[in-house]
CSV table of C-alpha atoms in Angstrom, one decimal:
chain,number,residue,atom,x,y,z
A,1,MET,CA,69.0,32.0,143.2
A,2,MET,CA,72.4,33.0,141.5
A,3,LYS,CA,72.3,35.7,138.3
A,4,THR,CA,75.1,35.3,135.6
A,5,ILE,CA,75.8,39.1,134.6
A,6,GLU,CA,78.1,39.4,131.6
A,7,MET,CA,79.5,43.0,130.4
A,8,THR,CA,82.7,44.2,130.1
A,9,VAL,CA,85.0,46.3,132.1
A,10,ILE,CA,87.6,48.2,132.9
A,11,VAL,CA,90.7,47.8,135.1
A,12,ASP,CA,92.5,50.2,135.9
A,13,GLU,CA,96.5,50.2,136.3
A,14,SER,CA,96.1,49.5,139.8
A,15,ARG,CA,93.8,46.6,139.7
A,16,LYS,CA,91.0,48.5,140.7
A,17,LEU,CA,87.9,46.9,139.0
A,18,ILE,CA,84.4,49.3,139.4
A,19,LEU,CA,81.0,47.9,138.6
A,20,GLN,CA,77.6,49.6,137.4
A,21,LEU,CA,74.9,46.6,137.9
A,22,PRO,CA,71.9,46.5,136.2
A,23,ASN,CA,68.7,47.6,138.4
A,24,GLY,CA,67.5,44.5,139.2
A,25,ILE,CA,70.1,43.6,141.7
A,26,SER,CA,69.1,44.1,145.2
A,27,PRO,CA,71.6,47.1,146.8
A,28,GLY,CA,73.2,44.5,150.2
A,29,LEU,CA,75.9,42.2,151.0
A,30,HIS,CA,76.2,39.2,147.7
A,31,GLN,CA,78.6,36.9,147.1
A,32,VAL,CA,80.8,37.3,143.5
A,33,VAL,CA,82.3,34.9,141.1
A,34,LEU,CA,84.9,36.4,138.6
A,35,VAL,CA,86.0,34.9,135.6
A,36,ILE,CA,88.7,37.1,133.9
A,37,ASP,CA,90.8,36.1,130.7
A,38,GLU,CA,94.5,36.5,131.6
A,39,GLN,CA,95.1,38.6,128.5
A,40,PRO,CA,93.4,42.1,128.3
A,41,GLN,CA,91.5,43.0,125.1
A,42,ALA,CA,94.0,44.4,122.3
A,43,ASN,CA,91.0,46.4,120.7
A,44,ASP,CA,89.3,47.8,124.0
A,45,SER,CA,92.7,48.9,125.5
A,46,ILE,CA,91.9,52.2,127.7
A,47,ASP,CA,95.0,54.3,128.5
A,48,SER,CA,94.7,55.7,132.4
A,49,GLU,CA,94.2,59.1,131.3
A,50,ASN,CA,90.2,58.0,129.8
A,51,ILE,CA,90.0,55.4,132.7
A,52,ASP,CA,89.9,58.4,135.4
A,53,ALA,CA,87.5,60.6,132.4
A,54,ALA,CA,85.3,57.4,133.2
A,55,PHE,CA,85.5,57.0,136.8
A,56,ALA,CA,84.6,60.7,137.1
A,57,GLU,CA,82.5,61.1,134.8
A,58,MET,CA,80.4,57.5,136.8
A,59,VAL,CA,81.1,59.3,140.3
A,60,ASN,CA,79.5,62.4,139.3
A,61,ASP,CA,75.8,60.6,138.3
A,62,SER,CA,74.0,62.1,141.1
A,63,GLU,CA,72.3,58.6,140.2
A,64,TYR,CA,75.3,56.8,141.4
A,65,GLN,CA,75.8,58.9,144.0
A,66,ILE,CA,72.1,58.2,145.6
A,67,GLU,CA,73.0,54.5,145.6
A,68,ALA,CA,76.5,54.3,146.7
A,69,ARG,CA,75.4,55.9,150.0
A,70,GLN,CA,72.4,53.8,150.2
A,71,ILE,CA,74.4,50.4,149.9
A,72,GLU,CA,77.2,51.7,151.5
A,73,SER,CA,74.8,52.3,154.1
A,74,GLU,CA,73.4,49.1,154.2
A,75,PHE,CA,76.3,47.7,153.6
A,76,ALA,CA,77.1,49.3,157.3
A,77,VAL,CA,74.2,47.2,158.9
A,78,ILE,CA,75.4,44.0,157.4
A,79,GLU,CA,78.6,43.9,158.8
A,80,THR,CA,76.8,45.5,161.7
A,81,GLN,CA,74.3,42.5,162.2
A,82,ARG,CA,77.5,40.0,161.3
A,83,LYS,CA,79.7,41.4,164.2
A,84,ALA,CA,76.7,41.1,166.5
A,85,ILE,CA,76.7,37.5,166.1
């Protein structure tokens, strides 16, 4: 089953995109389709200093760290299983 999630995100200068998905999304390997405006929204322009601050705040969040470790562990297991096939 596919789920549509609409959100406004920040794309940094290196074109990296960091998403915080809702709790209803199970950890693991997912296929994602990204639809993006070719031009950024003018009123949502954020300089790199603010992007770095937002990222630092998210990374220092203990719940984020726990979820990130769980996802990394589960992804490693899935990758190992996939390579064994």
